[in-house]
């Protein structure tokens, strides 16, 4: 059932071939889990204490309270809050590691890393109040690294430095609601404390904590991760590459890097270009070494170095099932235990590298900054030595691999829109105001067998661009659209509506822009802030004609991302609801009342076309409120008189 | 032919109540968990998860007894046992809500349909499904949908294997 929605041809080819050989994949395991627990789906099973687990009967005949007296409202809100904290913790811990790398560069105790964007180092250091004059890069790296790490343990009640970038009105709302982020670790710890048994019980107060911990991610952890990655590994510039399983080579050593942190992947890419290792690979009868990325690791090295993308989350097992992968190196997050089982059918070696993420049955090589290059070379040598074990009769490499353009950032979008001599957000804002572009939508997040196995993103983006909505993308959603050719101007521009087509043609950009990994959703916050600064289409984030969607959300990280956008004033659409449906009060609070609180709100819609229309309705309402010009050309979708009065 | 009935293997039941939710959803108007909880009146389950003793549970509904006390007790003759299949059914239209069936059932398998609707309610073996919703939903496969003699054989084998 979940397999039927999968549209990606390369994936289907591998799945069908391997199914007949009895190899299990994530779709089989997902099916075996059906039907899933209704109490869990509705968010009314509480496991917080040892009087439980307690469950609320959603049909009203059984118990309506847990042993402690907690109602469905408390249970659903408490669980959602905790999940959001876990998401926030994941992005932020990723950022912390990058802070440590920055310090290590400052101290000169690294191997294989340097400051690739000294210009941005100076800008960010200055933003943190560090004097940048007459200082060397490594001095600044040390100072900034230490300053950035202070953001995690900050104990005073002042706001996180980067959150001061937000428009004035958003900051006022956060102050009023008492949800501005203070210390990154503090917000996570406080949320865990508040969701302990016998603590916060009022769902509204719990959701206040949800918003605060998510803001500590969006305007804290994630934003730090993006900025520091740019400093360390270079700010992305638009770059051409290819995506899908077809990037693997039959006659080369194939190395896949999977996970999230750019620290590991960047140095592996460097090491793979080592002439001696290439020579060694050729001695084994191959034509060279291919490095390809998966998940957000793929996005990090794609946007900065143009490394090909093997696939997204659901393709991690499938890439191994090609039988053509020598090693898969993984670090943190979204690494499924299923890859170890998949690898057992082939010669593929899976290697874990993070002390924080160990997988049973997988070789571990500890990865540290001080001997990064040596470790990377060692890993590549293992891959080369493993090549002769490849059983060529078992190899199936699908031919599908699509061209794409990636590497847009909040800084360089305006350069492309405005051109070299008039670089500003003015052209974007003007084209929105004059009705060529309807608005901007973020289409981000995971791919999930519960939903369309990636296909929802493609349908959603096609409908949005057809209706002249400029799309910005990150994460696995971006990879899915790349595979379908939506991220390359040549194929995608023709799918766009008239107005958007004109703009994209004039500027030479695709109608869907790839902004990077999931921590790079912070780039969308910054781009929106820049649109506010430029003026003319809203004085704050909640007035902008923008919307966001993560239809196939899977990870807790997606909840943190969704919440920081809602808390920053945006509409966020998830395909399936967060686990709150068992409480009508919580559901209504986040989908309706929230709009009067932060200006943003949640919506849940599984059908990608309906979701697109929901987002367009929202954008149209914002356009109407701003009294922007009517759309320049006939739109394929318009609301016919069912605009809820607001 | 004798109808297949629902049996619970108490060595496998963990008391998760998945069967109860699946039952209520199957007997709702929308047949969708997320929408069923919003229906009015809310759909009602016809199966119950009972605590037997420490760590032992059973999911139990209508047993479609050979000699059903509910049929005997029903003064409106709306509960009847099909002679061919052995299935016990309620003709809801004729129910007068005297609740004698509820008093008579030794398994507490009959309940009131809804606060607003005075009718008796019990397991109908999901006539529109090949396998009842509760059996399909059981995560530990503790529920079986099979003929009585097959179930008896299974239980007997279990005892024999244990010895």
PDB file of C-alpha atoms in Angstrom, chain A residues 68-205:
ATOM      1  CA  UNK A  68      -2.393  11.289  37.887  1.00  0.00           C
ATOM      2  CA  UNK A  69      -5.438  13.092  36.519  1.00  0.00           C
ATOM      3  CA  UNK A  70      -3.847  14.250  33.250  1.00  0.00           C
ATOM      4  CA  UNK A  71      -6.415  14.831  30.516  1.00  0.00           C
ATOM      5  CA  UNK A  72      -5.995  14.227  26.796  1.00  0.00           C
ATOM      6  CA  UNK A  73      -5.070  17.929  26.458  1.00  0.00           C
ATOM      7  CA  UNK A  74      -2.201  17.665  28.932  1.00  0.00           C
ATOM      8  CA  UNK A  75      -0.962  14.354  27.568  1.00  0.00           C
ATOM      9  CA  UNK A  76      -0.990  15.411  23.910  1.00  0.00           C
ATOM     10  CA  UNK A  77       0.585  18.814  24.547  1.00  0.00           C
ATOM     11  CA  UNK A  78       3.224  17.392  26.890  1.00  0.00           C
ATOM     12  CA  UNK A  79       4.297  14.747  24.419  1.00  0.00           C
ATOM     13  CA  UNK A  80       4.440  17.182  21.507  1.00  0.00           C
ATOM     14  CA  UNK A  81       6.528  19.576  23.585  1.00  0.00           C
ATOM     15  CA  UNK A  82       9.015  16.860  24.431  1.00  0.00           C
ATOM     16  CA  UNK A  83       9.307  15.751  20.815  1.00  0.00           C
ATOM     17  CA  UNK A  84       9.970  19.316  19.734  1.00  0.00           C
ATOM     18  CA  UNK A  85      12.705  19.594  22.367  1.00  0.00           C
ATOM     19  CA  UNK A  86      14.343  16.457  20.942  1.00  0.00           C
ATOM     20  CA  UNK A  87      14.243  17.972  17.466  1.00  0.00           C
ATOM     21  CA  UNK A  88      15.697  21.213  18.711  1.00  0.00           C
ATOM     22  CA  UNK A  89      18.410  19.301  20.598  1.00  0.00           C
ATOM     23  CA  UNK A  90      19.428  17.423  17.446  1.00  0.00           C
ATOM     24  CA  UNK A  91      20.033  20.505  15.310  1.00  0.00           C
ATOM     25  CA  UNK A  92      21.659  22.321  18.168  1.00  0.00           C
ATOM     26  CA  UNK A  93      24.030  19.524  19.103  1.00  0.00           C
ATOM     27  CA  UNK A  94      25.080  19.448  15.455  1.00  0.00           C
ATOM     28  CA  UNK A  95      25.792  23.193  15.769  1.00  0.00           C
ATOM     29  CA  UNK A  96      27.780  22.679  18.965  1.00  0.00           C
ATOM     30  CA  UNK A  97      30.147  20.282  17.179  1.00  0.00           C
ATOM     31  CA  UNK A  98      30.770  22.884  14.494  1.00  0.00           C
ATOM     32  CA  UNK A  99      31.580  25.425  17.233  1.00  0.00           C
ATOM     33  CA  UNK A 100      34.186  23.008  18.577  1.00  0.00           C
ATOM     34  CA  UNK A 101      35.669  22.633  15.083  1.00  0.00           C
ATOM     35  CA  UNK A 102      35.932  26.417  14.834  1.00  0.00           C
ATOM     36  CA  UNK A 103      37.836  26.533  18.125  1.00  0.00           C
ATOM     37  CA  UNK A 104      40.082  23.674  17.044  1.00  0.00           C
ATOM     38  CA  UNK A 105      40.963  25.618  13.886  1.00  0.00           C
ATOM     39  CA  UNK A 106      41.737  28.614  16.041  1.00  0.00           C
ATOM     40  CA  UNK A 107      44.065  26.523  18.163  1.00  0.00           C
ATOM     41  CA  UNK A 108      45.586  24.842  15.138  1.00  0.00           C
ATOM     42  CA  UNK A 109      44.716  21.338  16.309  1.00  0.00           C
ATOM     43  CA  UNK A 110      42.906  20.228  13.163  1.00  0.00           C
ATOM     44  CA  UNK A 111      43.879  18.342  10.102  1.00  0.00           C
ATOM     45  CA  UNK A 112      42.191  19.003   6.780  1.00  0.00           C
ATOM     46  CA  UNK A 113      40.131  22.035   7.788  1.00  0.00           C
ATOM     47  CA  UNK A 114      40.597  25.739   7.253  1.00  0.00           C
ATOM     48  CA  UNK A 115      38.523  28.918   7.150  1.00  0.00           C
ATOM     49  CA  UNK A 116      37.105  28.879   3.617  1.00  0.00           C
ATOM     50  CA  UNK A 117      35.016  32.019   3.980  1.00  0.00           C
ATOM     51  CA  UNK A 118      37.103  34.547   5.942  1.00  0.00           C
ATOM     52  CA  UNK A 119      34.752  37.324   4.799  1.00  0.00           C
ATOM     53  CA  UNK A 120      31.768  35.706   6.497  1.00  0.00           C
ATOM     54  CA  UNK A 121      33.917  34.904   9.543  1.00  0.00           C
ATOM     55  CA  UNK A 122      34.420  38.617   9.985  1.00  0.00           C
ATOM     56  CA  UNK A 123      30.764  39.480   9.444  1.00  0.00           C
ATOM     57  CA  UNK A 124      29.508  36.928  11.956  1.00  0.00           C
ATOM     58  CA  UNK A 125      32.255  37.728  14.480  1.00  0.00           C
ATOM     59  CA  UNK A 126      31.276  41.395  14.302  1.00  0.00           C
ATOM     60  CA  UNK A 127      27.644  40.435  14.810  1.00  0.00           C
ATOM     61  CA  UNK A 128      28.694  38.700  18.024  1.00  0.00           C
ATOM     62  CA  UNK A 129      30.403  41.904  19.156  1.00  0.00           C
ATOM     63  CA  UNK A 130      33.957  40.711  18.532  1.00  0.00           C
ATOM     64  CA  UNK A 131      36.473  43.338  17.365  1.00  0.00           C
ATOM     65  CA  UNK A 132      37.628  42.082  13.981  1.00  0.00           C
ATOM     66  CA  UNK A 133      40.226  44.711  13.046  1.00  0.00           C
ATOM     67  CA  UNK A 134      43.825  43.555  12.684  1.00  0.00           C
ATOM     68  CA  UNK A 135      43.044  40.004  13.664  1.00  0.00           C
ATOM     69  CA  UNK A 136      44.102  36.858  11.855  1.00  0.00           C
ATOM     70  CA  UNK A 137      41.588  34.267  10.764  1.00  0.00           C
ATOM     71  CA  UNK A 138      42.567  31.725  13.393  1.00  0.00           C
ATOM     72  CA  UNK A 139      42.423  34.289  16.197  1.00  0.00           C
ATOM     73  CA  UNK A 140      38.927  35.216  15.125  1.00  0.00           C
ATOM     74  CA  UNK A 141      37.936  31.570  14.707  1.00  0.00           C
ATOM     75  CA  UNK A 142      38.943  30.874  18.286  1.00  0.00           C
ATOM     76  CA  UNK A 143      37.107  33.912  19.617  1.00  0.00           C
ATOM     77  CA  UNK A 144      33.985  33.300  17.590  1.00  0.00           C
ATOM     78  CA  UNK A 145      33.987  29.577  18.436  1.00  0.00           C
ATOM     79  CA  UNK A 146      34.098  30.351  22.128  1.00  0.00           C
ATOM     80  CA  UNK A 147      31.469  33.046  21.777  1.00  0.00           C
ATOM     81  CA  UNK A 148      29.176  30.718  19.830  1.00  0.00           C
ATOM     82  CA  UNK A 149      29.494  27.977  22.441  1.00  0.00           C
ATOM     83  CA  UNK A 150      28.502  30.481  25.133  1.00  0.00           C
ATOM     84  CA  UNK A 151      25.106  30.702  23.433  1.00  0.00           C
ATOM     85  CA  UNK A 152      24.453  27.123  24.466  1.00  0.00           C
ATOM     86  CA  UNK A 153      25.149  27.567  28.167  1.00  0.00           C
ATOM     87  CA  UNK A 154      23.931  31.131  28.535  1.00  0.00           C
ATOM     88  CA  UNK A 155      22.152  31.583  31.877  1.00  0.00           C
ATOM     89  CA  UNK A 156      21.030  35.213  31.856  1.00  0.00           C
ATOM     90  CA  UNK A 157      17.623  36.185  30.551  1.00  0.00           C
ATOM     91  CA  UNK A 158      18.805  38.074  27.495  1.00  0.00           C
ATOM     92  CA  UNK A 159      17.963  37.003  23.981  1.00  0.00           C
ATOM     93  CA  UNK A 160      20.206  34.780  21.799  1.00  0.00           C
ATOM     94  CA  UNK A 161      22.422  36.938  19.581  1.00  0.00           C
ATOM     95  CA  UNK A 162      21.187  35.712  16.195  1.00  0.00           C
ATOM     96  CA  UNK A 163      17.533  35.976  17.220  1.00  0.00           C
ATOM     97  CA  UNK A 164      18.051  39.742  17.190  1.00  0.00           C
ATOM     98  CA  UNK A 165      18.088  39.435  13.396  1.00  0.00           C
ATOM     99  CA  UNK A 166      14.316  38.835  13.398  1.00  0.00           C
ATOM    100  CA  UNK A 167      11.999  41.694  12.408  1.00  0.00           C
ATOM    101  CA  UNK A 168      11.067  44.042  15.254  1.00  0.00           C
ATOM    102  CA  UNK A 169       7.461  42.891  15.448  1.00  0.00           C
ATOM    103  CA  UNK A 170       8.431  39.227  15.843  1.00  0.00           C
ATOM    104  CA  UNK A 171      10.778  40.147  18.676  1.00  0.00           C
ATOM    105  CA  UNK A 172       8.004  42.150  20.332  1.00  0.00           C
ATOM    106  CA  UNK A 173       5.626  39.186  20.074  1.00  0.00           C
ATOM    107  CA  UNK A 174       8.244  36.866  21.572  1.00  0.00           C
ATOM    108  CA  UNK A 175       8.825  39.315  24.444  1.00  0.00           C
ATOM    109  CA  UNK A 176       5.106  39.647  25.085  1.00  0.00           C
ATOM    110  CA  UNK A 177       4.590  35.887  25.101  1.00  0.00           C
ATOM    111  CA  UNK A 178       7.837  35.375  27.015  1.00  0.00           C
ATOM    112  CA  UNK A 179       9.091  32.915  24.422  1.00  0.00           C
ATOM    113  CA  UNK A 180      12.248  34.580  23.104  1.00  0.00           C
ATOM    114  CA  UNK A 181      15.096  32.071  23.211  1.00  0.00           C
ATOM    115  CA  UNK A 182      17.662  32.639  25.980  1.00  0.00           C
ATOM    116  CA  UNK A 183      20.188  29.797  26.092  1.00  0.00           C
ATOM    117  CA  UNK A 184      20.038  26.920  23.643  1.00  0.00           C
ATOM    118  CA  UNK A 185      20.760  24.139  26.132  1.00  0.00           C
ATOM    119  CA  UNK A 186      18.690  25.945  28.746  1.00  0.00           C
ATOM    120  CA  UNK A 187      15.535  25.848  26.634  1.00  0.00           C
ATOM    121  CA  UNK A 188      15.923  22.118  26.001  1.00  0.00           C
ATOM    122  CA  UNK A 189      16.580  21.380  29.678  1.00  0.00           C
ATOM    123  CA  UNK A 190      13.731  23.612  30.804  1.00  0.00           C
ATOM    124  CA  UNK A 191      11.357  21.893  28.378  1.00  0.00           C
ATOM    125  CA  UNK A 192      12.357  18.459  29.634  1.00  0.00           C
ATOM    126  CA  UNK A 193      11.832  19.660  33.210  1.00  0.00           C
ATOM    127  CA  UNK A 194       8.462  21.188  32.394  1.00  0.00           C
ATOM    128  CA  UNK A 195       7.230  17.998  30.784  1.00  0.00           C
ATOM    129  CA  UNK A 196       8.194  15.827  33.763  1.00  0.00           C
ATOM    130  CA  UNK A 197       5.418  14.190  35.739  1.00  0.00           C
ATOM    131  CA  UNK A 198       3.563  16.659  37.930  1.00  0.00           C
ATOM    132  CA  UNK A 199       4.978  19.755  36.232  1.00  0.00           C
ATOM    133  CA  UNK A 200       3.385  21.906  33.541  1.00  0.00           C
ATOM    134  CA  UNK A 201      -0.182  20.727  32.871  1.00  0.00           C
ATOM    135  CA  UNK A 202      -1.932  23.576  31.094  1.00  0.00           C
ATOM    136  CA  UNK A 203      -1.642  22.853  27.394  1.00  0.00           C
ATOM    137  CA  UNK A 204      -1.371  26.532  26.538  1.00  0.00           C
ATOM    138  CA  UNK A 205       1.547  26.970  28.881  1.00  0.00           C
TER     139      UNK A 205
END
